[in-house]
XYZ file of C-alpha atoms in Angstrom:
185
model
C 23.203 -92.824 -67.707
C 24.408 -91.771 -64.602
C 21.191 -91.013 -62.173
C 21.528 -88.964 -59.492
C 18.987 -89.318 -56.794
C 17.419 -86.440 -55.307
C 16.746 -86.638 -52.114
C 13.261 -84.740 -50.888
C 13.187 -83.515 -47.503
C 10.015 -84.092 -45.465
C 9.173 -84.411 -41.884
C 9.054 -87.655 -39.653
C 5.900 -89.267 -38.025
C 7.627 -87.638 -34.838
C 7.962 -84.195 -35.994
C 4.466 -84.125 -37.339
C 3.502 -85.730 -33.465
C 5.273 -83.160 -31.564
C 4.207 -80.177 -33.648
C 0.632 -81.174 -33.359
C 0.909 -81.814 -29.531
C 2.436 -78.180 -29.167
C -0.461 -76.789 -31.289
C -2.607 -78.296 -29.210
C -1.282 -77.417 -25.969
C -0.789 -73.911 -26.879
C -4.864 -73.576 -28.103
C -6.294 -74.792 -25.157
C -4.155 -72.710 -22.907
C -5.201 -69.511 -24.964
C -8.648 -71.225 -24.680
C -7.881 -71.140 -20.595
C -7.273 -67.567 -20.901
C -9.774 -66.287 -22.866
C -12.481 -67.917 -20.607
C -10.796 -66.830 -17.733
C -10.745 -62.980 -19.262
C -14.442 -63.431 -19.848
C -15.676 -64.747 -16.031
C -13.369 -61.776 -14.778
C -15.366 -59.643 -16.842
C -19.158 -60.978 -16.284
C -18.080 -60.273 -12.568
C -17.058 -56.996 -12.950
C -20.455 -56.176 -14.602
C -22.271 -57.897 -12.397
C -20.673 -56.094 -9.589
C -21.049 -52.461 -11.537
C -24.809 -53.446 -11.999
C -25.875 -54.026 -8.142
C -22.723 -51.246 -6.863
C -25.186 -48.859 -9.538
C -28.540 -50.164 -8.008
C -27.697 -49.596 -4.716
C -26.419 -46.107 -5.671
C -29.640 -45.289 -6.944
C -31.575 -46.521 -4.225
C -29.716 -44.373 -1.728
C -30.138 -41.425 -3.485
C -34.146 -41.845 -4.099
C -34.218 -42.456 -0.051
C -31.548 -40.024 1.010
C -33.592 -36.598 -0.819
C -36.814 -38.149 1.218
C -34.878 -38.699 4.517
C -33.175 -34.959 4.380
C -36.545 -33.506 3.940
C -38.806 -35.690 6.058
C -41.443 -33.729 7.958
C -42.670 -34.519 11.511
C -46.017 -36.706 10.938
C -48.252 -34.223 12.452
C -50.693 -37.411 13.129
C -51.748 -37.840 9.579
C -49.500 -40.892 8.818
C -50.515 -44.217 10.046
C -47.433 -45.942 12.200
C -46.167 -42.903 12.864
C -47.049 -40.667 15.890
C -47.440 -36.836 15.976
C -44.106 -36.053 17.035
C -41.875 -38.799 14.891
C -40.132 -38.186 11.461
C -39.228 -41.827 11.003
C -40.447 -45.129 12.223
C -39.768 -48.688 11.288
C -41.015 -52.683 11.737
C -39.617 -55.372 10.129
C -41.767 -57.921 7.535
C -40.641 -61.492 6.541
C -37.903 -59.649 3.981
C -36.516 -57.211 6.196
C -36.973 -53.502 7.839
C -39.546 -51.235 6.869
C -39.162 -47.793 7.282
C -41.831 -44.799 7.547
C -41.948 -41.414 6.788
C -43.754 -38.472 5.985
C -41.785 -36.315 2.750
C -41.924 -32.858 1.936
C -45.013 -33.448 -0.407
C -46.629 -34.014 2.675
C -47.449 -37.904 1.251
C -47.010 -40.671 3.942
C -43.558 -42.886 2.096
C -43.068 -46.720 3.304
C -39.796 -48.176 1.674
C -39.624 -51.531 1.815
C -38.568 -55.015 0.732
C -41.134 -57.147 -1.274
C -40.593 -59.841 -3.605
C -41.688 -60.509 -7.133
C -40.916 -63.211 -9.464
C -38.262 -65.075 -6.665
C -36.293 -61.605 -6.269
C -36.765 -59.948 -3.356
C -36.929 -56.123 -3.992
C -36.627 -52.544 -3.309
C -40.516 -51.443 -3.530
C -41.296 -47.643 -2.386
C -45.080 -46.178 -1.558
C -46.192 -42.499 -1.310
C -49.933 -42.489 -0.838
C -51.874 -44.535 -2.859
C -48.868 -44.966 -5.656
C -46.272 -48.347 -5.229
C -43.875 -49.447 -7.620
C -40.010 -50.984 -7.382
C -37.068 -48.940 -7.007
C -34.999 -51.840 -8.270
C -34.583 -53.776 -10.970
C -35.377 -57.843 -11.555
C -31.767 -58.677 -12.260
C -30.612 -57.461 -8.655
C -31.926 -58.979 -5.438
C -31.554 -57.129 -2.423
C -30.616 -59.951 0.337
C -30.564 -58.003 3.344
C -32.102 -54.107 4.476
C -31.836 -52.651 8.058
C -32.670 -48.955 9.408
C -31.293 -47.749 12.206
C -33.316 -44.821 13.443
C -31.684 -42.268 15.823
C -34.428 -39.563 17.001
C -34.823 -37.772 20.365
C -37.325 -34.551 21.198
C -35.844 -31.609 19.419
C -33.098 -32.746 18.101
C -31.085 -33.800 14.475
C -32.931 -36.984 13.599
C -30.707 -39.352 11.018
C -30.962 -42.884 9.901
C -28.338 -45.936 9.455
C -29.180 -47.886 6.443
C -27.372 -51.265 6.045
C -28.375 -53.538 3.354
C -26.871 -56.481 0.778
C -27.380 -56.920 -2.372
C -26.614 -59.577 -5.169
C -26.852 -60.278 -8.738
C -29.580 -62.782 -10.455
C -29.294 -64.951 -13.124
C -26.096 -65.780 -14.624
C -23.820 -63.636 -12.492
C -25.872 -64.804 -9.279
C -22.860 -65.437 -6.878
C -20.400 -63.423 -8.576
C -21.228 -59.724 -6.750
C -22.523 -60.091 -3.297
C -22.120 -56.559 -2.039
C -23.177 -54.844 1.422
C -23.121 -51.086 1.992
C -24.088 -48.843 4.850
C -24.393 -45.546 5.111
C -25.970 -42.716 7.208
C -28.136 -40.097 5.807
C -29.467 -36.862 8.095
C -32.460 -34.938 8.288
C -32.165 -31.468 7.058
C -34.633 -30.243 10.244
C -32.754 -29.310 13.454
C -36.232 -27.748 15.069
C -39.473 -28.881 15.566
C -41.675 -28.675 12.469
């Protein structure tokens, strides 16, 4: 009986090393990427969260600013003559105004919870214009009025998110808004 030996291929100790050391290498670079796709991502919804905020903010304060009235001397901090004054608190500017609903408006920063925020009050209502998961970090007004003339305001301000994405969308914006009134009423 003549036996002929069969010969099985299989793989070396080595092989089996080196393809398990390029698995490995290839998994946590995937790994890499994937958790770097995510981070870019938390931090472009972070920024679309406080670049939306601060949108909305500007437009609640720009509709009051166009059709601020003179204060006719039945706002406090504001004399007879003004459309707009302002003072400063430990958080930043305040600004005052009288708006078309004839209701004396303060817009202001005020914290709550460790966020400093937007808070807005017409007469004897107050609430926030903006939400927890933003902080506002910085708010100036920049009043420009003179005897019958166009008055407008420069608003600068910063803003940030909280939480998780704090750090990853510190924003400022500034912008200039008008009054509608050239004359004197």
């Amino acid at each position: 009986m003549n036996r002929k030996r069969h010969l099985h291929p299989g793989v070396t100790l080595v092989e089996v090393i080196i393809s398990t050391t390029l698995f490995v290498v290839i998994m946590l670079s995937m790994t890499e990427i994937f958790k770097m796709i995510l981070n870019s991502q938390r931090q472009a919804i972070a920024t679309q969260n406080v670049q939306e905020n601060l949108k909305y903010f500007f437009e609640v304060i720009s509709k009051e600013v166009r059709m601020a009235k003179r204060a006719g001397g039945t706002c406090p901090y504001l004399s007879a003559n003004q459309r707009f004054a302002t003072s400063t608190n430990a958080f930043g500017d305040i600004l005052y105004l009288k708006n078309y609903h004839d209701e004396c408006v303060t817009y202001y920063l005020s914290e709550d919870n460790d966020v400093v925020r937007f808070r807005v009050d017409r007469g004897a209502s107050s609430d926030f214009l903006s939400p927890a998961k933003i902080e506002i970090t910085d708010l100036k007004f920049i009043v420009h009025e003179e005897n019958n003339q166009q008055a407008y305001i420069s608003i600068n301000l910063g803003g940030q998110s909280v939480g998780r994405e704090a750090g990853l969308s510190n924003m400022r914006v500034q912008t200039t808004i008008s009054s509608r009134y050239y004359r004197s009423n």
